[in-house]
PDB file of C-alpha atoms and ligand atoms in Angstrom:
ATOM      1  CA  MET A  29     117.835 122.445  93.025  1.00  0.00           C
ATOM      2  CA  LEU A  30     118.072 125.393  95.225  1.00  0.00           C
ATOM      3  CA  ASN A  31     114.998 126.896  95.399  1.00  0.00           C
ATOM      4  CA  SER A  32     116.941 130.544  94.108  1.00  0.00           C
ATOM      5  CA  GLU A  33     117.561 128.928  91.157  1.00  0.00           C
ATOM      6  CA  LEU A  34     114.294 129.376  90.111  1.00  0.00           C
ATOM      7  CA  GLY A  35     113.982 132.692  90.769  1.00  0.00           C
ATOM      8  CA  THR A  36     110.881 132.287  93.089  1.00  0.00           C
ATOM      9  CA  LEU A  37     112.628 133.596  95.865  1.00  0.00           C
ATOM     10  CA  GLY A  38     109.801 136.792  97.787  1.00  0.00           C
ATOM     11  CA  THR A  39     107.436 134.604  97.383  1.00  0.00           C
ATOM     12  CA  PRO A  40     107.564 131.428  99.160  1.00  0.00           C
ATOM     13  CA  HIS A  41     104.316 129.637  99.199  1.00  0.00           C
ATOM     14  CA  LEU A  42     105.990 129.224  95.529  1.00  0.00           C
ATOM     15  CA  ASN A  43     108.706 127.424  96.709  1.00  0.00           C
ATOM     16  CA  LEU A  44     105.785 124.697  97.880  1.00  0.00           C
ATOM     17  CA  PRO A  45     106.143 121.339  95.725  1.00  0.00           C
ATOM     18  CA  ASP A  46     102.260 120.900  94.748  1.00  0.00           C
ATOM     19  CA  TYR A  47     102.149 117.451  95.410  1.00  0.00           C
ATOM     20  CA  HIS A  48      97.998 116.558  93.655  1.00  0.00           C
ATOM     21  CA  ILE A  49      97.556 116.829  90.112  1.00  0.00           C
ATOM     22  CA  HIS A  50      95.413 115.299  87.806  1.00  0.00           C
ATOM     23  CA  THR A  51      95.109 115.352  84.034  1.00  0.00           C
ATOM     24  CA  ALA A  52      92.330 114.662  80.789  1.00  0.00           C
ATOM     25  CA  LEU A  53      92.865 110.970  81.443  1.00  0.00           C
ATOM     26  CA  CYS A  54      91.311 110.626  84.694  1.00  0.00           C
ATOM     27  CA  GLY A  55      87.782 111.589  82.584  1.00  0.00           C
ATOM     28  CA  HIS A  56      87.101 114.785  84.562  1.00  0.00           C
ATOM     29  CA  ALA A  57      89.984 116.437  84.321  1.00  0.00           C
ATOM     30  CA  GLU A  58      91.033 118.918  81.394  1.00  0.00           C
ATOM     31  CA  GLY A  59      95.035 119.231  79.950  1.00  0.00           C
ATOM     32  CA  GLU A  60      97.733 117.120  79.059  1.00  0.00           C
ATOM     33  CA  ALA A  61     100.401 116.403  81.799  1.00  0.00           C
ATOM     34  CA  SER A  62     102.790 118.916  79.695  1.00  0.00           C
ATOM     35  CA  ASP A  63     100.184 121.774  80.273  1.00  0.00           C
ATOM     36  CA  TYR A  64     100.289 121.370  84.027  1.00  0.00           C
ATOM     37  CA  GLY A  65     104.132 120.962  83.578  1.00  0.00           C
ATOM     38  CA  SER A  66     104.465 124.043  81.441  1.00  0.00           C
ATOM     39  CA  ALA A  67     101.544 125.972  84.082  1.00  0.00           C
ATOM     40  CA  ALA A  68     104.203 124.917  87.087  1.00  0.00           C
ATOM     41  CA  LYS A  69     107.275 125.961  85.585  1.00  0.00           C
ATOM     42  CA  LYS A  70     105.722 129.438  84.097  1.00  0.00           C
ATOM     43  CA  LYS A  71     104.644 130.021  88.110  1.00  0.00           C
ATOM     44  CA  GLY A  72     108.456 129.008  89.252  1.00  0.00           C
ATOM     45  CA  ILE A  73     107.229 125.724  91.019  1.00  0.00           C
ATOM     46  CA  PRO A  74     110.232 123.428  92.253  1.00  0.00           C
ATOM     47  CA  GLU A  75     108.337 120.318  92.288  1.00  0.00           C
ATOM     48  CA  ILE A  76     105.048 118.471  91.525  1.00  0.00           C
ATOM     49  CA  CYS A  77     103.591 115.137  92.009  1.00  0.00           C
ATOM     50  CA  PHE A  78     101.496 113.789  89.455  1.00  0.00           C
ATOM     51  CA  THR A  79      98.667 112.227  91.026  1.00  0.00           C
ATOM     52  CA  ASP A  80      95.603 110.983  89.023  1.00  0.00           C
ATOM     53  CA  HIS A  81      92.871 108.830  89.636  1.00  0.00           C
ATOM     54  CA  ALA A  82      94.141 105.198  89.889  1.00  0.00           C
ATOM     55  CA  PRO A  83      92.212 102.712  87.642  1.00  0.00           C
ATOM     56  CA  ASN A  84      90.529 100.067  89.067  1.00  0.00           C
ATOM     57  CA  PRO A  85      89.493  97.329  87.056  1.00  0.00           C
ATOM     58  CA  ASP A  86      87.958  95.608  89.323  1.00  0.00           C
ATOM     59  CA  GLY A  87      84.967  97.899  88.562  1.00  0.00           C
ATOM     60  CA  TYR A  88      85.259 100.535  91.314  1.00  0.00           C
ATOM     61  CA  ASP A  89      84.144 103.877  90.181  1.00  0.00           C
ATOM     62  CA  PRO A  90      84.787 103.637  86.523  1.00  0.00           C
ATOM     63  CA  ALA A  91      83.135 106.843  85.735  1.00  0.00           C
ATOM     64  CA  HIS A  92      85.782 108.794  87.276  1.00  0.00           C
ATOM     65  CA  ARG A  93      89.508 106.990  86.260  1.00  0.00           C
ATOM     66  CA  MET A  94      91.274 106.073  83.499  1.00  0.00           C
ATOM     67  CA  ARG A  95      91.280 102.304  82.305  1.00  0.00           C
ATOM     68  CA  LEU A  96      94.223  99.863  83.254  1.00  0.00           C
ATOM     69  CA  GLU A  97      95.049  99.846  79.554  1.00  0.00           C
ATOM     70  CA  GLN A  98      95.637 103.857  79.816  1.00  0.00           C
ATOM     71  CA  PHE A  99      97.920 103.442  82.452  1.00  0.00           C
ATOM     72  CA  SER A 100     100.694 103.681  80.213  1.00  0.00           C
ATOM     73  CA  LEU A 101      99.922 106.463  78.049  1.00  0.00           C
ATOM     74  CA  TYR A 102      99.638 107.820  81.983  1.00  0.00           C
ATOM     75  CA  ARG A 103     103.354 106.681  82.711  1.00  0.00           C
ATOM     76  CA  ASP A 104     104.516 108.188  79.254  1.00  0.00           C
ATOM     77  CA  ALA A 105     103.147 110.967  79.584  1.00  0.00           C
ATOM     78  CA  VAL A 106     104.787 111.986  82.799  1.00  0.00           C
ATOM     79  CA  ALA A 107     108.141 110.311  82.112  1.00  0.00           C
ATOM     80  CA  ASN A 108     108.279 112.627  78.869  1.00  0.00           C
ATOM     81  CA  ILE A 109     108.229 116.021  80.951  1.00  0.00           C
ATOM     82  CA  GLN A 110     110.427 114.813  83.401  1.00  0.00           C
ATOM     83  CA  ASP A 111     113.811 116.246  81.942  1.00  0.00           C
ATOM     84  CA  ASP A 112     112.481 119.649  80.940  1.00  0.00           C
ATOM     85  CA  GLY A 113     114.295 121.449  83.397  1.00  0.00           C
ATOM     86  CA  GLY A 114     112.911 124.130  85.666  1.00  0.00           C
ATOM     87  CA  THR A 115     110.030 122.362  87.730  1.00  0.00           C
ATOM     88  CA  ARG A 116     110.992 118.527  88.711  1.00  0.00           C
ATOM     89  CA  VAL A 117     108.258 115.971  88.034  1.00  0.00           C
ATOM     90  CA  LEU A 118     107.524 113.763  89.955  1.00  0.00           C
ATOM     91  CA  PHE A 119     105.362 110.450  89.023  1.00  0.00           C
ATOM     92  CA  GLY A 120     102.588 109.007  91.795  1.00  0.00           C
ATOM     93  CA  ILE A 121      99.184 108.214  92.273  1.00  0.00           C
ATOM     94  CA  GLU A 122      95.677 108.823  93.958  1.00  0.00           C
ATOM     95  CA  ALA A 123      94.191 105.381  94.880  1.00  0.00           C
ATOM     96  CA  ASP A 124      91.355 104.942  96.811  1.00  0.00           C
ATOM     97  CA  TYR A 125      90.892 103.099  99.595  1.00  0.00           C
ATOM     98  CA  TYR A 126      87.620 101.375  99.668  1.00  0.00           C
ATOM     99  CA  GLU A 127      86.310  97.324 100.974  1.00  0.00           C
ATOM    100  CA  GLY A 128      88.528  95.148  98.596  1.00  0.00           C
ATOM    101  CA  CYS A 129      90.915  97.341  96.977  1.00  0.00           C
ATOM    102  CA  GLU A 130      93.814  95.557  98.480  1.00  0.00           C
ATOM    103  CA  GLN A 131      93.426  92.093  96.180  1.00  0.00           C
ATOM    104  CA  PHE A 132      94.299  94.863  92.888  1.00  0.00           C
ATOM    105  CA  LEU A 133      96.329  97.805  94.637  1.00  0.00           C
ATOM    106  CA  LYS A 134      98.866  96.097  96.576  1.00  0.00           C
ATOM    107  CA  PRO A 135     100.229  93.468  93.820  1.00  0.00           C
ATOM    108  CA  TRP A 136      99.563  96.812  91.014  1.00  0.00           C
ATOM    109  CA  LEU A 137     101.103  99.311  92.970  1.00  0.00           C
ATOM    110  CA  GLU A 138     103.987  97.316  93.743  1.00  0.00           C
ATOM    111  CA  SER A 139     105.039  96.642  90.693  1.00  0.00           C
ATOM    112  CA  GLN A 140     104.646 100.631  89.647  1.00  0.00           C
ATOM    113  CA  ARG A 141     107.865 102.170  90.382  1.00  0.00           C
ATOM    114  CA  PHE A 142     105.880 105.546  91.948  1.00  0.00           C
ATOM    115  CA  ASP A 143     107.463 108.445  94.029  1.00  0.00           C
ATOM    116  CA  PHE A 144     104.029 109.037  95.703  1.00  0.00           C
ATOM    117  CA  VAL A 145     100.855 106.981  96.216  1.00  0.00           C
ATOM    118  CA  LEU A 146      97.995 109.052  97.891  1.00  0.00           C
ATOM    119  CA  GLY A 147      95.394 107.527  99.577  1.00  0.00           C
ATOM    120  CA  SER A 148      91.390 108.862  99.745  1.00  0.00           C
ATOM    121  CA  VAL A 149      88.028 108.069 100.561  1.00  0.00           C
ATOM    122  CA  HIS A 150      85.230 109.154  98.199  1.00  0.00           C
ATOM    123  CA  PHE A 151      82.262 106.475  98.508  1.00  0.00           C
ATOM    124  CA  ILE A 152      80.408 105.786 102.163  1.00  0.00           C
ATOM    125  CA  ASP A 153      78.411 103.090 101.308  1.00  0.00           C
ATOM    126  CA  GLY A 154      78.262 103.110  97.619  1.00  0.00           C
ATOM    127  CA  TRP A 155      77.710 107.096  98.077  1.00  0.00           C
ATOM    128  CA  GLY A 156      79.832 109.302  96.152  1.00  0.00           C
ATOM    129  CA  PHE A 157      79.061 111.807  99.043  1.00  0.00           C
ATOM    130  CA  ASP A 158      81.749 114.300  97.642  1.00  0.00           C
ATOM    131  CA  ASN A 159      79.751 114.394  93.937  1.00  0.00           C
ATOM    132  CA  PRO A 160      77.740 116.992  93.203  1.00  0.00           C
ATOM    133  CA  GLU A 161      75.479 114.581  91.659  1.00  0.00           C
ATOM    134  CA  GLU A 162      75.093 112.836  94.834  1.00  0.00           C
ATOM    135  CA  ARG A 163      74.587 116.048  97.374  1.00  0.00           C
ATOM    136  CA  HIS A 164      70.882 115.606  97.723  1.00  0.00           C
ATOM    137  CA  ILE A 165      72.151 112.578  99.933  1.00  0.00           C
ATOM    138  CA  TRP A 166      73.246 114.754 102.279  1.00  0.00           C
ATOM    139  CA  ASP A 167      69.708 116.006 103.484  1.00  0.00           C
ATOM    140  CA  SER A 168      68.841 112.437 104.317  1.00  0.00           C
ATOM    141  CA  VAL A 169      71.623 111.493 106.495  1.00  0.00           C
ATOM    142  CA  ASN A 170      72.653 111.674 110.188  1.00  0.00           C
ATOM    143  CA  ILE A 171      75.872 113.896 109.268  1.00  0.00           C
ATOM    144  CA  SER A 172      77.716 112.470 112.353  1.00  0.00           C
ATOM    145  CA  ALA A 173      77.346 109.262 111.778  1.00  0.00           C
ATOM    146  CA  THR A 174      78.520 109.852 108.348  1.00  0.00           C
ATOM    147  CA  TRP A 175      81.394 111.124 109.196  1.00  0.00           C
ATOM    148  CA  ARG A 176      81.768 108.802 112.061  1.00  0.00           C
ATOM    149  CA  LYS A 177      81.608 105.717 108.712  1.00  0.00           C
ATOM    150  CA  TYR A 178      83.911 108.160 106.662  1.00  0.00           C
ATOM    151  CA  PHE A 179      86.696 108.069 109.678  1.00  0.00           C
ATOM    152  CA  LYS A 180      86.001 104.359 109.816  1.00  0.00           C
ATOM    153  CA  SER A 181      87.539 103.929 106.142  1.00  0.00           C
ATOM    154  CA  ILE A 182      90.235 105.959 106.765  1.00  0.00           C
ATOM    155  CA  MET A 183      91.462 104.249 109.706  1.00  0.00           C
ATOM    156  CA  ARG A 184      90.939 101.180 107.279  1.00  0.00           C
ATOM    157  CA  LEU A 185      92.891 103.019 104.564  1.00  0.00           C
ATOM    158  CA  VAL A 186      95.967 103.761 107.324  1.00  0.00           C
ATOM    159  CA  ASP A 187      95.891 100.631 107.904  1.00  0.00           C
ATOM    160  CA  THR A 188      96.397  98.495 104.587  1.00  0.00           C
ATOM    161  CA  ARG A 189      99.825 100.442 104.639  1.00  0.00           C
ATOM    162  CA  LEU A 190      99.256 100.888 100.840  1.00  0.00           C
ATOM    163  CA  PHE A 191      99.637 104.498 100.837  1.00  0.00           C
ATOM    164  CA  ASP A 192     101.914 107.864 101.637  1.00  0.00           C
ATOM    165  CA  ALA A 193      99.843 110.221 102.858  1.00  0.00           C
ATOM    166  CA  VAL A 194      96.084 110.492 102.979  1.00  0.00           C
ATOM    167  CA  GLY A 195      94.282 113.109 100.656  1.00  0.00           C
ATOM    168  CA  HIS A 196      91.969 115.916 101.658  1.00  0.00           C
ATOM    169  CA  MET A 197      90.898 114.469 105.204  1.00  0.00           C
ATOM    170  CA  ASP A 198      87.939 116.159 105.941  1.00  0.00           C
ATOM    171  CA  ILE A 199      86.593 116.203 102.511  1.00  0.00           C
ATOM    172  CA  PRO A 200      82.546 115.369 103.716  1.00  0.00           C
ATOM    173  CA  LYS A 201      82.709 118.804 104.889  1.00  0.00           C
ATOM    174  CA  LYS A 202      82.828 119.827 101.236  1.00  0.00           C
ATOM    175  CA  PHE A 203      79.208 120.732 100.729  1.00  0.00           C
ATOM    176  CA  GLY A 204      79.256 122.757 104.193  1.00  0.00           C
ATOM    177  CA  HIS A 205      77.927 119.386 106.248  1.00  0.00           C
ATOM    178  CA  ARG A 206      79.785 118.663 109.360  1.00  0.00           C
ATOM    179  CA  PRO A 207      79.562 117.904 112.930  1.00  0.00           C
ATOM    180  CA  PRO A 208      80.151 119.887 116.446  1.00  0.00           C
ATOM    181  CA  ASP A 209      83.666 120.923 116.510  1.00  0.00           C
ATOM    182  CA  ARG A 210      83.492 118.628 120.024  1.00  0.00           C
ATOM    183  CA  ASP A 211      82.312 115.454 117.864  1.00  0.00           C
ATOM    184  CA  LEU A 212      84.982 115.741 115.210  1.00  0.00           C
ATOM    185  CA  LYS A 213      88.101 116.318 117.522  1.00  0.00           C
ATOM    186  CA  GLU A 214      86.855 112.908 118.961  1.00  0.00           C
ATOM    187  CA  MET A 215      86.122 110.523 115.941  1.00  0.00           C
ATOM    188  CA  VAL A 216      89.583 112.029 114.527  1.00  0.00           C
ATOM    189  CA  GLN A 217      91.706 111.947 116.984  1.00  0.00           C
ATOM    190  CA  PRO A 218      92.091 107.844 117.159  1.00  0.00           C
ATOM    191  CA  VAL A 219      92.475 108.552 112.833  1.00  0.00           C
ATOM    192  CA  LEU A 220      95.327 110.963 113.894  1.00  0.00           C
ATOM    193  CA  ASP A 221      96.551 108.259 116.214  1.00  0.00           C
ATOM    194  CA  ARG A 222      96.744 105.954 113.456  1.00  0.00           C
ATOM    195  CA  LEU A 223      98.238 107.679 111.041  1.00  0.00           C
ATOM    196  CA  ALA A 224     101.103 108.748 113.461  1.00  0.00           C
ATOM    197  CA  GLU A 225     101.833 105.428 114.124  1.00  0.00           C
ATOM    198  CA  ALA A 226     101.863 104.264 110.423  1.00  0.00           C
ATOM    199  CA  GLY A 227     104.395 107.268 110.004  1.00  0.00           C
ATOM    200  CA  MET A 228     102.114 108.783 106.942  1.00  0.00           C
ATOM    201  CA  GLY A 229     101.588 112.006 106.014  1.00  0.00           C
ATOM    202  CA  MET A 230      98.788 114.110 105.167  1.00  0.00           C
ATOM    203  CA  GLU A 231      98.190 116.385 102.128  1.00  0.00           C
ATOM    204  CA  LEU A 232      97.200 120.538 103.033  1.00  0.00           C
ATOM    205  CA  ASN A 233      94.461 120.511  99.528  1.00  0.00           C
ATOM    206  CA  THR A 234      93.472 123.939  98.376  1.00  0.00           C
ATOM    207  CA  SER A 235      90.967 122.614  95.992  1.00  0.00           C
ATOM    208  CA  GLY A 236      88.109 122.686  99.313  1.00  0.00           C
ATOM    209  CA  LEU A 237      88.770 127.291  98.728  1.00  0.00           C
ATOM    210  CA  ARG A 238      87.021 126.395  95.132  1.00  0.00           C
ATOM    211  CA  LYS A 239      84.396 124.154  96.763  1.00  0.00           C
ATOM    212  CA  PRO A 240      81.182 125.209  98.651  1.00  0.00           C
ATOM    213  CA  VAL A 241      82.723 125.103 101.661  1.00  0.00           C
ATOM    214  CA  GLY A 242      85.760 127.152 100.807  1.00  0.00           C
ATOM    215  CA  GLU A 243      88.149 125.964 103.177  1.00  0.00           C
ATOM    216  CA  ILE A 244      90.982 124.158 102.756  1.00  0.00           C
ATOM    217  CA  TYR A 245      90.930 120.261 103.647  1.00  0.00           C
ATOM    218  CA  PRO A 246      92.131 119.960 106.630  1.00  0.00           C
ATOM    219  CA  SER A 247      90.013 122.378 109.388  1.00  0.00           C
ATOM    220  CA  PRO A 248      92.440 124.486 111.513  1.00  0.00           C
ATOM    221  CA  VAL A 249      91.477 122.075 114.253  1.00  0.00           C
ATOM    222  CA  ILE A 250      92.222 118.861 112.740  1.00  0.00           C
ATOM    223  CA  LEU A 251      95.579 120.404 111.032  1.00  0.00           C
ATOM    224  CA  SER A 252      96.552 121.348 115.088  1.00  0.00           C
ATOM    225  CA  LEU A 253      95.237 118.084 116.037  1.00  0.00           C
ATOM    226  CA  ALA A 254      97.820 116.417 113.729  1.00  0.00           C
ATOM    227  CA  ARG A 255     100.633 118.627 114.443  1.00  0.00           C
ATOM    228  CA  GLU A 256     100.836 117.850 117.931  1.00  0.00           C
ATOM    229  CA  ARG A 257     101.201 114.380 116.695  1.00  0.00           C
ATOM    230  CA  ASP A 258     104.015 115.252 114.372  1.00  0.00           C
ATOM    231  CA  ILE A 259     102.223 113.921 111.074  1.00  0.00           C
ATOM    232  CA  PRO A 260     104.533 115.235 108.361  1.00  0.00           C
ATOM    233  CA  ILE A 261     102.513 117.596 105.742  1.00  0.00           C
ATOM    234  CA  CYS A 262     103.133 117.746 101.837  1.00  0.00           C
ATOM    235  CA  PHE A 263     100.794 120.252  99.741  1.00  0.00           C
ATOM    236  CA  GLY A 264      98.463 119.758  97.085  1.00  0.00           C
ATOM    237  CA  SER A 265      95.845 122.244  94.847  1.00  0.00           C
ATOM    238  CA  ASP A 266      93.907 119.146  93.284  1.00  0.00           C
ATOM    239  CA  ALA A 267      94.107 120.770  89.843  1.00  0.00           C
ATOM    240  CA  HIS A 268      91.969 119.639  87.443  1.00  0.00           C
ATOM    241  CA  SER A 269      92.981 122.515  85.120  1.00  0.00           C
ATOM    242  CA  PRO A 270      96.186 123.442  84.283  1.00  0.00           C
ATOM    243  CA  GLY A 271      95.588 127.361  85.756  1.00  0.00           C
ATOM    244  CA  GLU A 272      94.914 125.699  88.915  1.00  0.00           C
ATOM    245  CA  VAL A 273      98.881 123.830  89.559  1.00  0.00           C
ATOM    246  CA  GLY A 274      99.631 125.690  92.764  1.00  0.00           C
ATOM    247  CA  ALA A 275      96.496 127.436  93.560  1.00  0.00           C
ATOM    248  CA  ASP A 276      95.807 129.391  96.756  1.00  0.00           C
ATOM    249  CA  PHE A 277      99.013 127.538  98.303  1.00  0.00           C
ATOM    250  CA  ASP A 278     100.300 131.186  99.946  1.00  0.00           C
ATOM    251  CA  LEU A 279      97.101 130.480 102.474  1.00  0.00           C
ATOM    252  CA  ALA A 280      98.010 126.701 102.872  1.00  0.00           C
ATOM    253  CA  LEU A 281     101.260 127.795 104.128  1.00  0.00           C
ATOM    254  CA  LYS A 282      99.585 130.329 105.979  1.00  0.00           C
ATOM    255  CA  LEU A 283      97.495 127.962 107.683  1.00  0.00           C
ATOM    256  CA  ALA A 284     100.857 125.447 108.440  1.00  0.00           C
ATOM    257  CA  HIS A 285     102.126 128.047 110.728  1.00  0.00           C
ATOM    258  CA  GLU A 286      99.277 128.841 112.491  1.00  0.00           C
ATOM    259  CA  ALA A 287      98.991 125.089 113.382  1.00  0.00           C
ATOM    260  CA  GLY A 288     102.761 125.842 114.319  1.00  0.00           C
ATOM    261  CA  TYR A 289     103.959 123.336 111.376  1.00  0.00           C
ATOM    262  CA  ARG A 290     107.486 124.474 110.837  1.00  0.00           C
ATOM    263  CA  ASP A 291     108.263 121.777 108.421  1.00  0.00           C
ATOM    264  CA  TYR A 292     107.281 119.541 105.481  1.00  0.00           C
ATOM    265  CA  PHE A 293     107.539 116.780 103.826  1.00  0.00           C
ATOM    266  CA  ARG A 294     109.164 115.635 100.312  1.00  0.00           C
ATOM    267  CA  ILE A 295     108.883 112.121  98.659  1.00  0.00           C
ATOM    268  CA  ARG A 296     110.892 109.667  96.154  1.00  0.00           C
ATOM    269  CA  GLN A 297     110.782 106.722  95.536  1.00  0.00           C
ATOM    270  CA  ARG A 298     108.615 107.107  98.328  1.00  0.00           C
ATOM    271  CA  LYS A 299     110.628 107.563 100.659  1.00  0.00           C
ATOM    272  CA  MET A 300     110.261 111.048 102.840  1.00  0.00           C
ATOM    273  CA  GLU A 301     112.659 113.738 103.594  1.00  0.00           C
ATOM    274  CA  ARG A 302     111.358 116.756 106.034  1.00  0.00           C
ATOM    275  CA  LEU A 303     111.897 120.258 105.172  1.00  0.00           C
ATOM    276  CA  PRO A 304     112.112 123.628 106.744  1.00  0.00           C
ATOM    277  CA  LEU A 305     108.691 125.440 105.645  1.00  0.00           C
ATOM    278  CA  PRO A 306     109.738 128.765 103.957  1.00  0.00           C
ATOM    279  CA  GLU A 307     108.395 131.982 106.379  1.00  0.00           C
ATOM    280  CA  VAL A 308     104.751 133.560 105.641  1.00  0.00           C
TER     281      VAL A 308
HETATM  282 ZN1  LIG B 422      88.980 113.898  90.272  1.00  0.00          ZN
HETATM  283 FE1  LIG B 423      90.433 113.088  95.605  1.00  0.00          FE
HETATM  284 FE1  LIG B 424      92.428 114.357  93.316  1.00  0.00          FE
HETATM  285 ZN1  LIG B 425      91.283 114.299  95.154  1.00  0.00          ZN
END
């Protein structure tokens, strides 16, 4: 479908797909898939991809995800709105990388017909570092050492080749804890090299704007380094309520342009295609 068919000319950021959307099934979001679909349609967003938290029957972080038995509810809820017209709806998943995740994830991801698999890291040595309830632990750790461990996990995530893109690349900054730029650059560059080699994408995630850090993931520094390596980008709101769909995409589009990006990717059945970015 052409963007103009949706009548969104004049609001270019709304011509961008939103590739990071949760549903109530994960237990900490509100709204059914259909509510997110309606919200996207109302805003004239051409395409969305659901990426709810993957089930992990191996016992990993059961509090923040659907159970495996609920997965068919998720799949059906998304399938049910795929022919609604207006916004195109893709079927994806946000899967966490953690040590040993491959045992379940590899065969399971292969057995599903996902359009998009977003890879994230939410734990360091069993600590949910982005969980507000575990935020106090930041007071007793070395910030740079913690970030180093985080990026080590991202490196392993990339090496599994299980994921299409990395979600919220610098999420350890969520509460404002960050290493000096020089350290950050030194630790992130090998990760970005590896991402580029793997042909993986990176997400511009606007949810950081709604968190204490008040900044899109990733930061301009990281995004520019990604641009130097021609790492493809997509856009995600990480919506946990329907009103958040497409949130702050005007700022994300501006950030992408400022970093020198002129294109972004769309994906279908895990095959990426790069398209020109709308003008700011
Ligand atoms: Zn979530
Ligand atoms: Fe996440
Ligand atoms: Fe998410
Ligand atoms: Zn997320």
